[in-house]
PDB file of C-alpha atoms and ligand atoms in Angstrom:
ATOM      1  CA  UNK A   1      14.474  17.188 -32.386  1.00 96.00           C
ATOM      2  CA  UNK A   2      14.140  16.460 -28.471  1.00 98.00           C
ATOM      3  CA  UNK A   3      12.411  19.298 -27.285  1.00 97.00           C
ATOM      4  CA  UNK A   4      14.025  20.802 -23.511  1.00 97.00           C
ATOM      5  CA  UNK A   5      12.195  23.662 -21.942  1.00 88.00           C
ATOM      6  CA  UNK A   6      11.570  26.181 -24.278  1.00 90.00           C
ATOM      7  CA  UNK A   7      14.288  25.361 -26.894  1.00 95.00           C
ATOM      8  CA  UNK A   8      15.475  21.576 -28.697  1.00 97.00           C
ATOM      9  CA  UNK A   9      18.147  19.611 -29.751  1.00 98.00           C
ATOM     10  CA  UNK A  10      18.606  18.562 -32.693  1.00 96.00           C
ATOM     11  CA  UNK A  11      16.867  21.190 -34.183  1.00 94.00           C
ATOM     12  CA  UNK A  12      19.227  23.559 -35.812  1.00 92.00           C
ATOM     13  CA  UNK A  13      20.576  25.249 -32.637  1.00 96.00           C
ATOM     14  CA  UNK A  14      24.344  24.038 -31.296  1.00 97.00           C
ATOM     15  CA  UNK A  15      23.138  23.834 -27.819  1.00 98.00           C
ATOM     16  CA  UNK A  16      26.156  23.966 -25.035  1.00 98.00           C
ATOM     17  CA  UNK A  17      25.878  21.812 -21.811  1.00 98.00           C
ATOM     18  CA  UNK A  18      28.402  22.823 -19.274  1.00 99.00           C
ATOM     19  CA  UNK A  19      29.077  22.380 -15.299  1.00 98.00           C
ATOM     20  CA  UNK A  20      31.529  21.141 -13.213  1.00 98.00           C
ATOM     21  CA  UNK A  21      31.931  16.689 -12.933  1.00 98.00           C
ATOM     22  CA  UNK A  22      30.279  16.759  -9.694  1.00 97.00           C
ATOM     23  CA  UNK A  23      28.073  19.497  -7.579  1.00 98.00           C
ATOM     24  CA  UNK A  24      30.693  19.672  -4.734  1.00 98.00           C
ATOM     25  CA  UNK A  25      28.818  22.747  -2.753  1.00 98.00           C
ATOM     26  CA  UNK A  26      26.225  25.674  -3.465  1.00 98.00           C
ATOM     27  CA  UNK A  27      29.133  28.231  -4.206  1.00 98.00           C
ATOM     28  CA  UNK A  28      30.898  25.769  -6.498  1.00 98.00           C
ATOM     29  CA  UNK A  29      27.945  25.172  -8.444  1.00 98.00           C
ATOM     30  CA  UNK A  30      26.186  28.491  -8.768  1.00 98.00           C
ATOM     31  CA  UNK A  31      29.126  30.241  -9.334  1.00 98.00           C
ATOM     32  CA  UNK A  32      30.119  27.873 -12.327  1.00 98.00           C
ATOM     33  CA  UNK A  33      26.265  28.219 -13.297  1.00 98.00           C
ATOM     34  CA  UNK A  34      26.473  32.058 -13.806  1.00 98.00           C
ATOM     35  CA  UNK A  35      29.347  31.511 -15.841  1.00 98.00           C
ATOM     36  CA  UNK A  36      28.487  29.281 -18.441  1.00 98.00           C
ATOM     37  CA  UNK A  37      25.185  30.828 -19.127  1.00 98.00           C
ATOM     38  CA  UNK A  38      26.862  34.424 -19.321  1.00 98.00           C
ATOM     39  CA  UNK A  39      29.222  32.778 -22.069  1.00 98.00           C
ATOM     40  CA  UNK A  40      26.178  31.051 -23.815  1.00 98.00           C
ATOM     41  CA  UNK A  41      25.282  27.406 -22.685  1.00 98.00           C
ATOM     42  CA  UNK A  42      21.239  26.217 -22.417  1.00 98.00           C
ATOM     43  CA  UNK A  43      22.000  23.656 -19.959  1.00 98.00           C
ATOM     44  CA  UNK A  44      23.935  23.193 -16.444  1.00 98.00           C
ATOM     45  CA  UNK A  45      25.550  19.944 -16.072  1.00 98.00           C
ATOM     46  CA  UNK A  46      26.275  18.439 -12.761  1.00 98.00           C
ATOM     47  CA  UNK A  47      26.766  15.066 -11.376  1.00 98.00           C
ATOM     48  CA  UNK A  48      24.585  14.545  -7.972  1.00 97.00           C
ATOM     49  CA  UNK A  49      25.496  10.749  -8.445  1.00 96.00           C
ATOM     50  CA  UNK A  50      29.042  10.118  -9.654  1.00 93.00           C
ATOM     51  CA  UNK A  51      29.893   6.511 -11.036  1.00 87.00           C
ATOM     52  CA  UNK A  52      33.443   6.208  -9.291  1.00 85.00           C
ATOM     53  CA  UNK A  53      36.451   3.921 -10.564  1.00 86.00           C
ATOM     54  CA  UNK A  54      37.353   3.976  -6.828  1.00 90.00           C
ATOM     55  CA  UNK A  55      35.562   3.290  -3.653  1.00 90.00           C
ATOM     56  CA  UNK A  56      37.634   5.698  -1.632  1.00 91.00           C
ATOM     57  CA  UNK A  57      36.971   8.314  -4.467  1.00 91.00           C
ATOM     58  CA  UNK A  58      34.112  11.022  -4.099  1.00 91.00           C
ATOM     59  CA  UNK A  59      30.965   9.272  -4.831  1.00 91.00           C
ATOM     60  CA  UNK A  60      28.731  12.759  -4.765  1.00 94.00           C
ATOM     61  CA  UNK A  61      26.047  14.635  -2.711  1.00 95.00           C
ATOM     62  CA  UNK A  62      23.140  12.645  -3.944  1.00 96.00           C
ATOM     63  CA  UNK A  63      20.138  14.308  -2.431  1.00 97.00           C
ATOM     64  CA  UNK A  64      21.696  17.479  -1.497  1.00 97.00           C
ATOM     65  CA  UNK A  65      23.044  17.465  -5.215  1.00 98.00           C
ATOM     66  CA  UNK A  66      20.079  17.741  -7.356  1.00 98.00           C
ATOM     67  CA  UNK A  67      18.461  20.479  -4.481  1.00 98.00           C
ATOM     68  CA  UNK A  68      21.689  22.115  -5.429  1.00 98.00           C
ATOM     69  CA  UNK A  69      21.084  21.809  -9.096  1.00 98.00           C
ATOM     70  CA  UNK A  70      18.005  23.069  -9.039  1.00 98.00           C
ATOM     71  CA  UNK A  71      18.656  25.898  -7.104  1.00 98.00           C
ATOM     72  CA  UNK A  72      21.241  26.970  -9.508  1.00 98.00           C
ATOM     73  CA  UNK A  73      18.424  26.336 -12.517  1.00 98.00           C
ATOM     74  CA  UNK A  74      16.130  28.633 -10.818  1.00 98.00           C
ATOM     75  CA  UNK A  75      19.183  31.496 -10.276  1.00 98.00           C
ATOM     76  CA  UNK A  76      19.716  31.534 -13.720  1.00 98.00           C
ATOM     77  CA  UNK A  77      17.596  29.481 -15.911  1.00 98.00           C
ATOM     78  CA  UNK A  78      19.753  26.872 -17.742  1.00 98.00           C
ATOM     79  CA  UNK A  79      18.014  23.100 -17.978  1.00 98.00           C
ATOM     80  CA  UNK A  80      19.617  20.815 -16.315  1.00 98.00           C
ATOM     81  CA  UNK A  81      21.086  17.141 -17.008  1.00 98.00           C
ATOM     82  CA  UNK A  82      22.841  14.717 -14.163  1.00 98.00           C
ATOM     83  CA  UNK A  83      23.367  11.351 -14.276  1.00 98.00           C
ATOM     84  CA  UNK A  84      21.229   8.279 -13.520  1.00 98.00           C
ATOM     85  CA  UNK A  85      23.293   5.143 -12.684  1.00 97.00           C
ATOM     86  CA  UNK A  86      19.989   3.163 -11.063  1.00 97.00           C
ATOM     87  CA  UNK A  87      16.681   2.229 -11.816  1.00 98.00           C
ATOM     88  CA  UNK A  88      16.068   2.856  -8.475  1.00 97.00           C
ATOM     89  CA  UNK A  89      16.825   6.560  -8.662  1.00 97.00           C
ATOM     90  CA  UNK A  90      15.027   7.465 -12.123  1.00 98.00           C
ATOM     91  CA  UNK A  91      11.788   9.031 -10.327  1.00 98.00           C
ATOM     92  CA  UNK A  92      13.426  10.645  -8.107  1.00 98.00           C
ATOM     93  CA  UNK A  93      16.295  12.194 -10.719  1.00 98.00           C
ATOM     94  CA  UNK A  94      13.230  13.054 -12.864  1.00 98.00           C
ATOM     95  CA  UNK A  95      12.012  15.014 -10.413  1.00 98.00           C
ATOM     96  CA  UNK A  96      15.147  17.784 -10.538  1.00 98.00           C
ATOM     97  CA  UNK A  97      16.579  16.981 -14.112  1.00 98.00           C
ATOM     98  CA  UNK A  98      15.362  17.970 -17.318  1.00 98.00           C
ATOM     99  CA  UNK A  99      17.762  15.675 -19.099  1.00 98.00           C
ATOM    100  CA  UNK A 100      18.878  12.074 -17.834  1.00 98.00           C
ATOM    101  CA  UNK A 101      22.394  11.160 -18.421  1.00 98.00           C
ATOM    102  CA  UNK A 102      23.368   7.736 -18.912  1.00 98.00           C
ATOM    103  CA  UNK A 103      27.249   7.103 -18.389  1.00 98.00           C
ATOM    104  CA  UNK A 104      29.437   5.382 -20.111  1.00 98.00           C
ATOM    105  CA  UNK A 105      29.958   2.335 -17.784  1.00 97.00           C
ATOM    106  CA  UNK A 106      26.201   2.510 -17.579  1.00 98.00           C
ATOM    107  CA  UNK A 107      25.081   1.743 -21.413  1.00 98.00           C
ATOM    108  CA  UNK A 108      24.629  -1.733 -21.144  1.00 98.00           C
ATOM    109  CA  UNK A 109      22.527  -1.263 -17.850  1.00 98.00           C
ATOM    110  CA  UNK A 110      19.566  -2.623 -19.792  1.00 98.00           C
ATOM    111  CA  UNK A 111      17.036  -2.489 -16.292  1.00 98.00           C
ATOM    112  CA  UNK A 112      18.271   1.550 -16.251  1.00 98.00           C
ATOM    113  CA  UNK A 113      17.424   1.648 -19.805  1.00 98.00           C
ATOM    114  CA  UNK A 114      13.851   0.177 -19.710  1.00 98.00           C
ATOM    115  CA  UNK A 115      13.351   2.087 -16.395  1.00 98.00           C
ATOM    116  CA  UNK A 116      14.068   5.802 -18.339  1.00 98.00           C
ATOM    117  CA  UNK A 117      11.971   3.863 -21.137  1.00 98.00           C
ATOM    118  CA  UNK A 118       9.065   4.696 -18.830  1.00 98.00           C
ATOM    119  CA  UNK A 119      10.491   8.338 -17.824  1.00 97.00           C
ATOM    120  CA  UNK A 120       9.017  11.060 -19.304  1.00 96.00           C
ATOM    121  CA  UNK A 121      12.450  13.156 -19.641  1.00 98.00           C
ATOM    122  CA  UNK A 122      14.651  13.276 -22.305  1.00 98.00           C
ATOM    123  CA  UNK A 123      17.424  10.384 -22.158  1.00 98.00           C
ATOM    124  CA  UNK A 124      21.366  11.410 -22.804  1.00 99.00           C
ATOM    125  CA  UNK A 125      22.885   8.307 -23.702  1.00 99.00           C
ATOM    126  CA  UNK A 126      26.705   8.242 -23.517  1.00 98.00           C
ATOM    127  CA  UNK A 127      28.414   5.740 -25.682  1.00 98.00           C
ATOM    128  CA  UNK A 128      30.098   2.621 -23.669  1.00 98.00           C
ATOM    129  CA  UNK A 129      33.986   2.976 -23.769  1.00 98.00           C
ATOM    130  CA  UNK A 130      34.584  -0.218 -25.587  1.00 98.00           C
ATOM    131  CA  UNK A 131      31.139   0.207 -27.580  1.00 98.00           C
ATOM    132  CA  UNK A 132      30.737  -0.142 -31.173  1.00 98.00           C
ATOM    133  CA  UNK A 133      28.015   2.726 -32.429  1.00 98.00           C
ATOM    134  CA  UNK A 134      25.350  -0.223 -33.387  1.00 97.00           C
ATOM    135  CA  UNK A 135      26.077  -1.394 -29.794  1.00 98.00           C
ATOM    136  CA  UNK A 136      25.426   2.679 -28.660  1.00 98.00           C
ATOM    137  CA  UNK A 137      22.053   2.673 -31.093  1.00 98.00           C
ATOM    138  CA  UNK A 138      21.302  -0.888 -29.814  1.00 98.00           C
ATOM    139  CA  UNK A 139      21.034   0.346 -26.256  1.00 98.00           C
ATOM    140  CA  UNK A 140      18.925   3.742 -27.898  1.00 98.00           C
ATOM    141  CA  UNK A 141      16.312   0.920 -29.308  1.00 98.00           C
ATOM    142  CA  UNK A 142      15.852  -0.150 -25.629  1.00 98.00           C
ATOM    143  CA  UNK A 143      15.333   2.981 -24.369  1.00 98.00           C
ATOM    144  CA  UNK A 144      13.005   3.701 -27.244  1.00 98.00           C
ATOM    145  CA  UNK A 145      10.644   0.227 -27.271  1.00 98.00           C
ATOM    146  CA  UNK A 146      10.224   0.715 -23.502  1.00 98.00           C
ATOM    147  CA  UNK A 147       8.401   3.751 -24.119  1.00 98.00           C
ATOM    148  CA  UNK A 148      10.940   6.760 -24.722  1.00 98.00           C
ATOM    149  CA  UNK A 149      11.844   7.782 -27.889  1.00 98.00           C
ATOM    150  CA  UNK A 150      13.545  11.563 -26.281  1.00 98.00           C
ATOM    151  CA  UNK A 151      17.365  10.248 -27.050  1.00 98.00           C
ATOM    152  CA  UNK A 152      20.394  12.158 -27.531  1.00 99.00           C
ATOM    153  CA  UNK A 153      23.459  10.231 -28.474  1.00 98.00           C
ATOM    154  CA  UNK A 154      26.897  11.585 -26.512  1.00 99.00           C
ATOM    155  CA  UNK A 155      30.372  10.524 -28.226  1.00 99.00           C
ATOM    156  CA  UNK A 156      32.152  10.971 -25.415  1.00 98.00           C
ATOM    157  CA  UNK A 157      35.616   8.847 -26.225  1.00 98.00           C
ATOM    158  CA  UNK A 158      36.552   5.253 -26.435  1.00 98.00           C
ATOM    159  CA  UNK A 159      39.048   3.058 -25.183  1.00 98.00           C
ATOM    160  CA  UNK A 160      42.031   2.495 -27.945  1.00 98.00           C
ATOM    161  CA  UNK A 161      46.080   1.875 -27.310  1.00 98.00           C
ATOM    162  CA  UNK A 162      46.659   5.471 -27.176  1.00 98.00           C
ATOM    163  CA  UNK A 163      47.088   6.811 -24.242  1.00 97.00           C
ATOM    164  CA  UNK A 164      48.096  10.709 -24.705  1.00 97.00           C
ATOM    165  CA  UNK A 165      44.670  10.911 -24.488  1.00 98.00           C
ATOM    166  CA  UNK A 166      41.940   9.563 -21.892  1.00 98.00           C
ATOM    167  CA  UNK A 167      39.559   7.783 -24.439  1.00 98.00           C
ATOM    168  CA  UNK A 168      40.264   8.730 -28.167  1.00 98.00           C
ATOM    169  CA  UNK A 169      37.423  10.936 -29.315  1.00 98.00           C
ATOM    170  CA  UNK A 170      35.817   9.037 -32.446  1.00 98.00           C
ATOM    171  CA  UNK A 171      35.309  12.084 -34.139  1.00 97.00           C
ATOM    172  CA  UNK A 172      33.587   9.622 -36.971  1.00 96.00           C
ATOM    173  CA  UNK A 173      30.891   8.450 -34.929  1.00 97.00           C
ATOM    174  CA  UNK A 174      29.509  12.349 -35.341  1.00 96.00           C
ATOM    175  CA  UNK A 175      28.782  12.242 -39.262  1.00 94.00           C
ATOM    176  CA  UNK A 176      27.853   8.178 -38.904  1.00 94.00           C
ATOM    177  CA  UNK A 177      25.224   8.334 -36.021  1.00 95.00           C
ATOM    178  CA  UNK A 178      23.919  11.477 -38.179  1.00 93.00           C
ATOM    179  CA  UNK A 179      23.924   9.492 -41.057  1.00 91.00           C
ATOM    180  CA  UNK A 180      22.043   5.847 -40.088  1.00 92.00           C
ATOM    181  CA  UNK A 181      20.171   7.368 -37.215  1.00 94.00           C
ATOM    182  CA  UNK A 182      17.547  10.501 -36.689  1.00 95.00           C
ATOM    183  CA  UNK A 183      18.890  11.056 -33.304  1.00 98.00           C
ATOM    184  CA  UNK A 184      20.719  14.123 -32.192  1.00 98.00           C
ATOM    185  CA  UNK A 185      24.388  13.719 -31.352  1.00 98.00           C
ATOM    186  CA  UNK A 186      26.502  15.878 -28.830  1.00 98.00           C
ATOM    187  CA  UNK A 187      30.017  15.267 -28.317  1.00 99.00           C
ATOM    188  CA  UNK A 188      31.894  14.964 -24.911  1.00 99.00           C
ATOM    189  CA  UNK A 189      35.180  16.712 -25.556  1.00 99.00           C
ATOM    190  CA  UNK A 190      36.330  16.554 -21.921  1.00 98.00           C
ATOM    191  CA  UNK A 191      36.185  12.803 -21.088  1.00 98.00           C
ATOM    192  CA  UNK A 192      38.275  12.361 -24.542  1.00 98.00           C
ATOM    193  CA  UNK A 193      40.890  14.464 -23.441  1.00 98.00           C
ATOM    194  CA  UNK A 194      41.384  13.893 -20.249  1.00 98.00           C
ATOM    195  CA  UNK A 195      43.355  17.384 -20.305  1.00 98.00           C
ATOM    196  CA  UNK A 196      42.008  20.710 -20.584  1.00 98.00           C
ATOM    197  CA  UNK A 197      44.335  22.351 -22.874  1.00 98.00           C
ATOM    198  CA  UNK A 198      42.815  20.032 -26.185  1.00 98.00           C
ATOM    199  CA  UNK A 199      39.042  20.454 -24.811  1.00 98.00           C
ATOM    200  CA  UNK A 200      38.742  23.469 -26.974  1.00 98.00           C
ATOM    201  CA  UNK A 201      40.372  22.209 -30.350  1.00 98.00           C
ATOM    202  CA  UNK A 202      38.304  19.351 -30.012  1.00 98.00           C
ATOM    203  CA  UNK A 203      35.031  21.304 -29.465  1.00 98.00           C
ATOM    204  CA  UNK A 204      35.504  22.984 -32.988  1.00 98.00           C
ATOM    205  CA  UNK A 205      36.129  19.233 -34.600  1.00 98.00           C
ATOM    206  CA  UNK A 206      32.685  18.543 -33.181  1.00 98.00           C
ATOM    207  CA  UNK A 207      31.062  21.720 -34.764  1.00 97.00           C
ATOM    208  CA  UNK A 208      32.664  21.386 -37.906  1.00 96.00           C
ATOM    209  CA  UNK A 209      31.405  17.777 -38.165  1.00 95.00           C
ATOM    210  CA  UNK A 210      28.249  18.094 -37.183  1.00 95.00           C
ATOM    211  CA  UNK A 211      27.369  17.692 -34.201  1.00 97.00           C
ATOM    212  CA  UNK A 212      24.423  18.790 -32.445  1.00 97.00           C
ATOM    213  CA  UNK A 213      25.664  20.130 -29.219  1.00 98.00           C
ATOM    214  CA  UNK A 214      28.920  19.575 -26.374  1.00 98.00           C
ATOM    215  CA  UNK A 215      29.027  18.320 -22.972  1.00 99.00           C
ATOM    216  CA  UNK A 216      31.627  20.371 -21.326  1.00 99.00           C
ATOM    217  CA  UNK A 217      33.068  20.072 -17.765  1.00 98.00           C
ATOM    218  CA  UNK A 218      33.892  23.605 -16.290  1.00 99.00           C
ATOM    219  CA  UNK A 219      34.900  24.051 -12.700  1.00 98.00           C
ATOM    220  CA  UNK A 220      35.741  27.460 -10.902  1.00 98.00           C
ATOM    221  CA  UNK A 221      39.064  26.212  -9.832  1.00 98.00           C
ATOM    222  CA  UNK A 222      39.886  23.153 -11.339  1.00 98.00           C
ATOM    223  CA  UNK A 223      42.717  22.643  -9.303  1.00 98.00           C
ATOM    224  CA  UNK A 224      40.454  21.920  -6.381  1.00 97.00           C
ATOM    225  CA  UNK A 225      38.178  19.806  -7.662  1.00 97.00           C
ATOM    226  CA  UNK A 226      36.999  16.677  -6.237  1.00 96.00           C
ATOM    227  CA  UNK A 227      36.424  14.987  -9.633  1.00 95.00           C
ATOM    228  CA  UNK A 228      38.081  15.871 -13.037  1.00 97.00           C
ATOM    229  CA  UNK A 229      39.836  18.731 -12.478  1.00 98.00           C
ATOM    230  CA  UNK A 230      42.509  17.712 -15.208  1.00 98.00           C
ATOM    231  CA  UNK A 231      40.159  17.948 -17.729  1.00 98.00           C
ATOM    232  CA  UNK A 232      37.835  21.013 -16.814  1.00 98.00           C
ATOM    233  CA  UNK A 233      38.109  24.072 -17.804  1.00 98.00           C
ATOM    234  CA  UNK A 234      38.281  27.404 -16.142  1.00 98.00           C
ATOM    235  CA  UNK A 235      35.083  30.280 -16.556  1.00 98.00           C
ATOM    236  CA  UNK A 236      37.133  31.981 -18.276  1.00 98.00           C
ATOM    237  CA  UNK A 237      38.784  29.391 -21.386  1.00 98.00           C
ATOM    238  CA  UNK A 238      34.785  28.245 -21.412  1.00 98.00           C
ATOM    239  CA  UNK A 239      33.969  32.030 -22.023  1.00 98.00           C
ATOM    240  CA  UNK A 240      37.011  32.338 -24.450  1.00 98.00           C
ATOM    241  CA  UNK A 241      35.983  28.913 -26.160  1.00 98.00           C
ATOM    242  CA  UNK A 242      32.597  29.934 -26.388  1.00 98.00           C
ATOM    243  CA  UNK A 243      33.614  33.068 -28.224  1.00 98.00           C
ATOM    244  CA  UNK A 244      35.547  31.595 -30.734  1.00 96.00           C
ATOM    245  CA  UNK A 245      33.146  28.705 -31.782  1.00 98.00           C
ATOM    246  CA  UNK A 246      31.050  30.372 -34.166  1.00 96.00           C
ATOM    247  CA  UNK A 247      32.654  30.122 -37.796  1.00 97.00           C
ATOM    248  CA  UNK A 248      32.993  26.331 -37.062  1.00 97.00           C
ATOM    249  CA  UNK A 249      29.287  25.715 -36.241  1.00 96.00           C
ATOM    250  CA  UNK A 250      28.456  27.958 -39.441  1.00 95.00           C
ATOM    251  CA  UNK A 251      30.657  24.988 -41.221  1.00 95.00           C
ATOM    252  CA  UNK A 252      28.058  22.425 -40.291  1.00 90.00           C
ATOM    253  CA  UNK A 253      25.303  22.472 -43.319  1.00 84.00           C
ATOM    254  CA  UNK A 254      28.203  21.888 -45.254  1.00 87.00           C
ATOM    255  CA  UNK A 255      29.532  18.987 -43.749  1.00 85.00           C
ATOM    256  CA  UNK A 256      25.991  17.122 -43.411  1.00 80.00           C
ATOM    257  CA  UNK A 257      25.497  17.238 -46.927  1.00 82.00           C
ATOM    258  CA  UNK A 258      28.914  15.404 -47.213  1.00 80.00           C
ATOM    259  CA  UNK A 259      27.684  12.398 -44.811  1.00 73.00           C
ATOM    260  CA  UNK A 260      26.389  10.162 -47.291  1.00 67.00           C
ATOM    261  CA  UNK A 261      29.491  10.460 -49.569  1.00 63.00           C
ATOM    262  CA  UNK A 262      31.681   9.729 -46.043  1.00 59.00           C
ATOM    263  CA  UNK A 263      29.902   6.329 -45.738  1.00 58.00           C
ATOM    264  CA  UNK A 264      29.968   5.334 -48.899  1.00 55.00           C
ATOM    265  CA  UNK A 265      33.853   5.921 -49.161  1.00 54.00           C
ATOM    266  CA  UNK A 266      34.736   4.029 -46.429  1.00 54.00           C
ATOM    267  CA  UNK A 267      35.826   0.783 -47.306  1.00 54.00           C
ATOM    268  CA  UNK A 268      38.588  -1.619 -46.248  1.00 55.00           C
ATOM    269  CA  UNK A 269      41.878  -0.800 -45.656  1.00 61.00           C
TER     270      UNK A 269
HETATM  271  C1  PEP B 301      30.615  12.535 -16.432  1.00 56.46           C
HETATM  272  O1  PEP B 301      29.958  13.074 -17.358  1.00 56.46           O
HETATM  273  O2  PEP B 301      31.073  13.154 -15.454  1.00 56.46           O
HETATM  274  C2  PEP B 301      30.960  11.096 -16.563  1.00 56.46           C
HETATM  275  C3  PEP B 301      31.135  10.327 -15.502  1.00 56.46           C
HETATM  276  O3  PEP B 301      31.095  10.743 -17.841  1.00 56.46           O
HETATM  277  P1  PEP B 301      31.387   9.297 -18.511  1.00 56.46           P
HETATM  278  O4  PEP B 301      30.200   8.453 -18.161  1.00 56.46           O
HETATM  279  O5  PEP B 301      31.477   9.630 -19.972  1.00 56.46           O
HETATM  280  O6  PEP B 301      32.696   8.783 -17.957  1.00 56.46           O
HETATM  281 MN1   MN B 302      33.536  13.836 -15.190  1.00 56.46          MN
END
């Protein structure tokens, strides 16, 4: 279990992490704070520092980001986890963040991963896009042998021919990682889909398989927002998905005890 304030993950408890892509301005961010921990999430999400596939894109509020965050902690008293994408920034992230997130294009950073080896805050690691999962524990052992052994594991979609989707969630990775590894795994519904309307549907595949936790983008009004509005969902479907997500989190002791029996039935094809 990686403990987080007063609660852990990992430890029995299908902990929620929710927030808009980016923290675009104090309203934004508190507003979509309130919301997600009226409707049950632990932990605000929020990037500060946003890994862009564009230059001209919006590349965050740095600074101004993480006050923001923890401003909206304090309000309301969800953790928080943003994103780290240099070992130049890890004090200063550590400072604000209770959880580091690692990105995907960020997994093979291996002088970010020793850097959060020496960090003494809980690591998110997100799973490279065109990572295998002993690539995505690989990277975890660097984390861990520089010092940190506080990792979560985020399936958060890889790169395949399809493209209906964004990434294709690997909903497989959930009952593996849980299976070869000790580490707690949350699933990234939103950067699979790519569209909100599947976000939910997908977030009760990742209960009912095991999973530890989600990482769930949520924006006031998607429509305006500066990152990933395609994919985020309103306050209100997180408050609605939120609702409904209980019967398939009670299905979870019964799918761990089928993990073994998954790995031993795979085989070739
Ligand atoms: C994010 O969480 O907003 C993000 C950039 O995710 P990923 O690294 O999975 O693309
Ligand atoms: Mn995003």
């Amino acid at each position: 279990m990686v403990p987080v304030g007063n609660f852990g993950i990992g430890g029995g408890e299908f902990v929620v992490m929710a927030g808009p892509c980016a923290v675009e301005s104090e309203a934004q961010l508190l507003q979509t704070a309130e919301a997600v921990a009226a409707a049950g999430a632990r932990i605000l999400r929020g990037g500060a520092y946003k890994p862009r596939s564009s230059p001209y894109a919006f590349q965050g509020l740095v600074v101004e980001g993480l006050k923001l965050l923890r401003k909206a902690s304090q309000a309301t008293g969800l953790a928080i986890i943003t994103e780290v994408m240099s070992e130049d920034d890890v004090d200063l992230i550590a400072e604000y963040a209770d959880i580091m997130q690692v990105g995907t294009r960020s997994m093979e950073n291996y002088a970010l991963l020793e850097a959060l080896g020496g960090c003494d805050r809980p690591v998110l690691l997100k799973r490279g896009m065109t990572a295998t999962l002993e690539e995505l524990l690989r990277s975890a052992q660097v984390i861990a042998m520089a010092g940190n052994p506080q990792i979560i594991l985020c399936e958060r979609g890889i790169r395949t021919f399809e493209t209906a989707t964004r990434n294709t969630l690997d909903i497989a990775a959930v009952p593996v990682l849980k299976t070869v590894s000790h580490l707690p795994v949350i699933v990234d519904p939103s950067h699979a889909a790519g569209v909100r309307s599947l976000v939910p549907v997908l977030s009760r595949a990742a209960a009912v398989v095991g999973a530890d936790g989600l990482l769930v983008e949520v924006h006031p009004t998607p429509e305006n927002a500066m990152s990933d509005g395609n994919q985020s969902l309103t306050c209100g479907e997180f408050r609605s998905m939120m609702a409904d997500l209980r019967p398939y989190i009670e299905l979870q002791q019964e799918s761990r005890q089928l993990c073994p029996q998954l790995l031993v039935a795979g085989g070739a094809d």
